PDB file of C-alpha atoms in Angstrom:
ATOM      1  CA  UNK C   1     -11.036  16.053   8.530  1.00 88.00           C
ATOM      2  CA  UNK C   2     -11.621  13.128  10.922  1.00 94.00           C
ATOM      3  CA  UNK C   3      -8.562  14.065  12.983  1.00 94.00           C
ATOM      4  CA  UNK C   4      -9.768  17.660  13.184  1.00 96.00           C
ATOM      5  CA  UNK C   5     -13.256  16.647  14.291  1.00 96.00           C
ATOM      6  CA  UNK C   6     -11.882  14.219  16.856  1.00 97.00           C
ATOM      7  CA  UNK C   7      -9.642  16.951  18.295  1.00 97.00           C
ATOM      8  CA  UNK C   8     -12.620  19.326  18.459  1.00 96.00           C
ATOM      9  CA  UNK C   9     -14.779  16.762  20.264  1.00 97.00           C
ATOM     10  CA  UNK C  10     -12.003  15.954  22.723  1.00 97.00           C
ATOM     11  CA  UNK C  11     -11.440  19.646  23.393  1.00 96.00           C
ATOM     12  CA  UNK C  12     -15.159  20.166  23.922  1.00 96.00           C
ATOM     13  CA  UNK C  13     -15.288  17.427  26.541  1.00 96.00           C
ATOM     14  CA  UNK C  14     -12.163  18.775  28.232  1.00 94.00           C
ATOM     15  CA  UNK C  15     -13.569  22.299  28.400  1.00 94.00           C
ATOM     16  CA  UNK C  16     -16.821  20.889  29.792  1.00 93.00           C
ATOM     17  CA  UNK C  17     -15.042  19.684  32.940  1.00 92.00           C
ATOM     18  CA  UNK C  18     -15.799  21.295  36.317  1.00 91.00           C
ATOM     19  CA  UNK C  19     -12.372  22.912  36.296  1.00 90.00           C
ATOM     20  CA  UNK C  20     -13.430  25.187  33.429  1.00 90.00           C
ATOM     21  CA  UNK C  21     -17.179  25.512  34.066  1.00 91.00           C
ATOM     22  CA  UNK C  22     -17.078  26.604  37.715  1.00 91.00           C
ATOM     23  CA  UNK C  23     -17.777  30.356  37.802  1.00 91.00           C
ATOM     24  CA  UNK C  24     -15.744  30.844  40.996  1.00 91.00           C
ATOM     25  CA  UNK C  25     -12.655  29.145  39.583  1.00 88.00           C
ATOM     26  CA  UNK C  26      -9.631  31.019  38.243  1.00 91.00           C
ATOM     27  CA  UNK C  27      -9.689  28.807  35.138  1.00 90.00           C
ATOM     28  CA  UNK C  28     -13.323  29.543  34.259  1.00 92.00           C
ATOM     29  CA  UNK C  29     -14.104  29.703  30.543  1.00 91.00           C
ATOM     30  CA  UNK C  30     -17.064  31.864  29.635  1.00 91.00           C
ATOM     31  CA  UNK C  31     -17.145  30.280  26.189  1.00 92.00           C
ATOM     32  CA  UNK C  32     -15.242  27.176  25.097  1.00 93.00           C
ATOM     33  CA  UNK C  33     -15.485  28.219  21.454  1.00 95.00           C
ATOM     34  CA  UNK C  34     -12.009  29.772  21.116  1.00 95.00           C
ATOM     35  CA  UNK C  35     -10.075  26.816  22.627  1.00 95.00           C
ATOM     36  CA  UNK C  36     -12.075  24.368  20.504  1.00 96.00           C
ATOM     37  CA  UNK C  37     -11.455  26.264  17.264  1.00 97.00           C
ATOM     38  CA  UNK C  38      -7.781  26.745  18.142  1.00 97.00           C
ATOM     39  CA  UNK C  39      -7.283  23.044  18.919  1.00 97.00           C
ATOM     40  CA  UNK C  40      -9.050  22.074  15.698  1.00 97.00           C
ATOM     41  CA  UNK C  41      -6.790  24.373  13.656  1.00 97.00           C
ATOM     42  CA  UNK C  42      -3.652  22.990  15.304  1.00 97.00           C
ATOM     43  CA  UNK C  43      -4.866  19.390  14.808  1.00 97.00           C
ATOM     44  CA  UNK C  44      -5.594  20.078  11.140  1.00 97.00           C
ATOM     45  CA  UNK C  45      -2.127  21.543  10.593  1.00 97.00           C
ATOM     46  CA  UNK C  46      -0.369  18.620  12.324  1.00 97.00           C
ATOM     47  CA  UNK C  47      -2.456  16.013  10.462  1.00 96.00           C
ATOM     48  CA  UNK C  48      -1.872  17.749   7.132  1.00 97.00           C
ATOM     49  CA  UNK C  49       1.905  17.810   7.639  1.00 97.00           C
ATOM     50  CA  UNK C  50       1.933  14.161   8.752  1.00 97.00           C
ATOM     51  CA  UNK C  51      -0.087  13.008   5.741  1.00 96.00           C
ATOM     52  CA  UNK C  52       2.099  15.023   3.361  1.00 97.00           C
ATOM     53  CA  UNK C  53       5.215  13.304   4.724  1.00 98.00           C
ATOM     54  CA  UNK C  54       3.480   9.912   4.451  1.00 97.00           C
ATOM     55  CA  UNK C  55       2.438  10.642   0.859  1.00 97.00           C
ATOM     56  CA  UNK C  56       5.992  11.681  -0.015  1.00 98.00           C
ATOM     57  CA  UNK C  57       7.339   8.408   1.406  1.00 97.00           C
ATOM     58  CA  UNK C  58       4.872   6.342  -0.640  1.00 95.00           C
ATOM     59  CA  UNK C  59       5.705   8.325  -3.789  1.00 96.00           C
ATOM     60  CA  UNK C  60       9.425   7.768  -3.179  1.00 96.00           C
ATOM     61  CA  UNK C  61       8.971   4.008  -2.775  1.00 93.00           C
ATOM     62  CA  UNK C  62       6.911   3.743  -5.956  1.00 92.00           C
ATOM     63  CA  UNK C  63       9.312   5.946  -7.900  1.00 95.00           C
ATOM     64  CA  UNK C  64      12.240   3.793  -6.760  1.00 93.00           C
ATOM     65  CA  UNK C  65      10.349   0.695  -7.868  1.00 92.00           C
ATOM     66  CA  UNK C  66       9.675   2.227 -11.298  1.00 92.00           C
ATOM     67  CA  UNK C  67      13.330   3.225 -11.662  1.00 93.00           C
ATOM     68  CA  UNK C  68      14.398  -0.299 -10.710  1.00 91.00           C
ATOM     69  CA  UNK C  69      12.062  -1.716 -13.361  1.00 89.00           C
ATOM     70  CA  UNK C  70      13.344   0.726 -15.987  1.00 91.00           C
ATOM     71  CA  UNK C  71      17.008  -0.009 -15.271  1.00 92.00           C
ATOM     72  CA  UNK C  72      16.508  -3.776 -15.444  1.00 88.00           C
ATOM     73  CA  UNK C  73      14.233  -4.085 -18.514  1.00 87.00           C
ATOM     74  CA  UNK C  74      10.975  -4.441 -16.600  1.00 84.00           C
ATOM     75  CA  UNK C  75      12.282  -6.953 -14.051  1.00 85.00           C
ATOM     76  CA  UNK C  76      12.877  -5.243 -10.701  1.00 86.00           C
ATOM     77  CA  UNK C  77      15.992  -6.519  -8.938  1.00 87.00           C
ATOM     78  CA  UNK C  78      15.946  -4.758  -5.568  1.00 87.00           C
ATOM     79  CA  UNK C  79      12.240  -4.392  -4.734  1.00 87.00           C
ATOM     80  CA  UNK C  80      10.899  -6.138  -1.610  1.00 87.00           C
ATOM     81  CA  UNK C  81       8.810  -9.238  -2.259  1.00 87.00           C
ATOM     82  CA  UNK C  82       5.740  -7.708  -0.606  1.00 89.00           C
ATOM     83  CA  UNK C  83       5.841  -4.715  -2.969  1.00 87.00           C
ATOM     84  CA  UNK C  84       6.358  -6.949  -5.976  1.00 86.00           C
ATOM     85  CA  UNK C  85       3.406  -9.102  -4.918  1.00 87.00           C
ATOM     86  CA  UNK C  86       1.207  -6.017  -4.459  1.00 87.00           C
ATOM     87  CA  UNK C  87       2.140  -4.683  -7.897  1.00 83.00           C
ATOM     88  CA  UNK C  88       1.790  -8.100  -9.554  1.00 82.00           C
ATOM     89  CA  UNK C  89       5.408  -8.865 -10.433  1.00 74.00           C
ATOM     90  CA  UNK C  90       7.172 -12.150  -9.698  1.00 69.00           C
ATOM     91  CA  UNK C  91      10.335 -12.378  -7.610  1.00 63.00           C
ATOM     92  CA  UNK C  92      11.999 -14.967  -9.882  1.00 62.00           C
ATOM     93  CA  UNK C  93      14.599 -12.596 -11.388  1.00 55.00           C
ATOM     94  CA  UNK C  94      15.633 -11.003  -8.125  1.00 58.00           C
ATOM     95  CA  UNK C  95      19.357 -10.755  -7.334  1.00 59.00           C
ATOM     96  CA  UNK C  96      20.276 -12.815  -4.282  1.00 60.00           C
ATOM     97  CA  UNK C  97      22.373 -10.995  -1.634  1.00 60.00           C
ATOM     98  CA  UNK C  98      25.991 -12.052  -1.218  1.00 61.00           C
ATOM     99  CA  UNK C  99      26.263 -13.952   2.079  1.00 66.00           C
ATOM    100  CA  UNK C 100      29.668 -15.588   1.532  1.00 66.00           C
ATOM    101  CA  UNK C 101      31.401 -13.078   3.816  1.00 60.00           C
ATOM    102  CA  UNK C 102      33.784 -11.746   1.160  1.00 55.00           C
TER     103      UNK C 102
END
């Protein structure tokens, strides 16, 4: 909703410029209502799609964390330390990566 309102306000100020309010201009708008409503609809659609993708990414991360916990008897092995700290798990049982070069 905030993104939609911000897009509407920005469009209002853009349509209030001399380029669109001068009666003798070729780009004169008799009413800025249609461009404002159209820009708000487009902004809502773009914001909705973006937030759906973001929500899907968060769900995927949490589902992977839960699967990691389930596969390792409640002790996640591959979760990042920041996620484990946010969830309240300790990183003591985490598998260390192999850095021997084998």
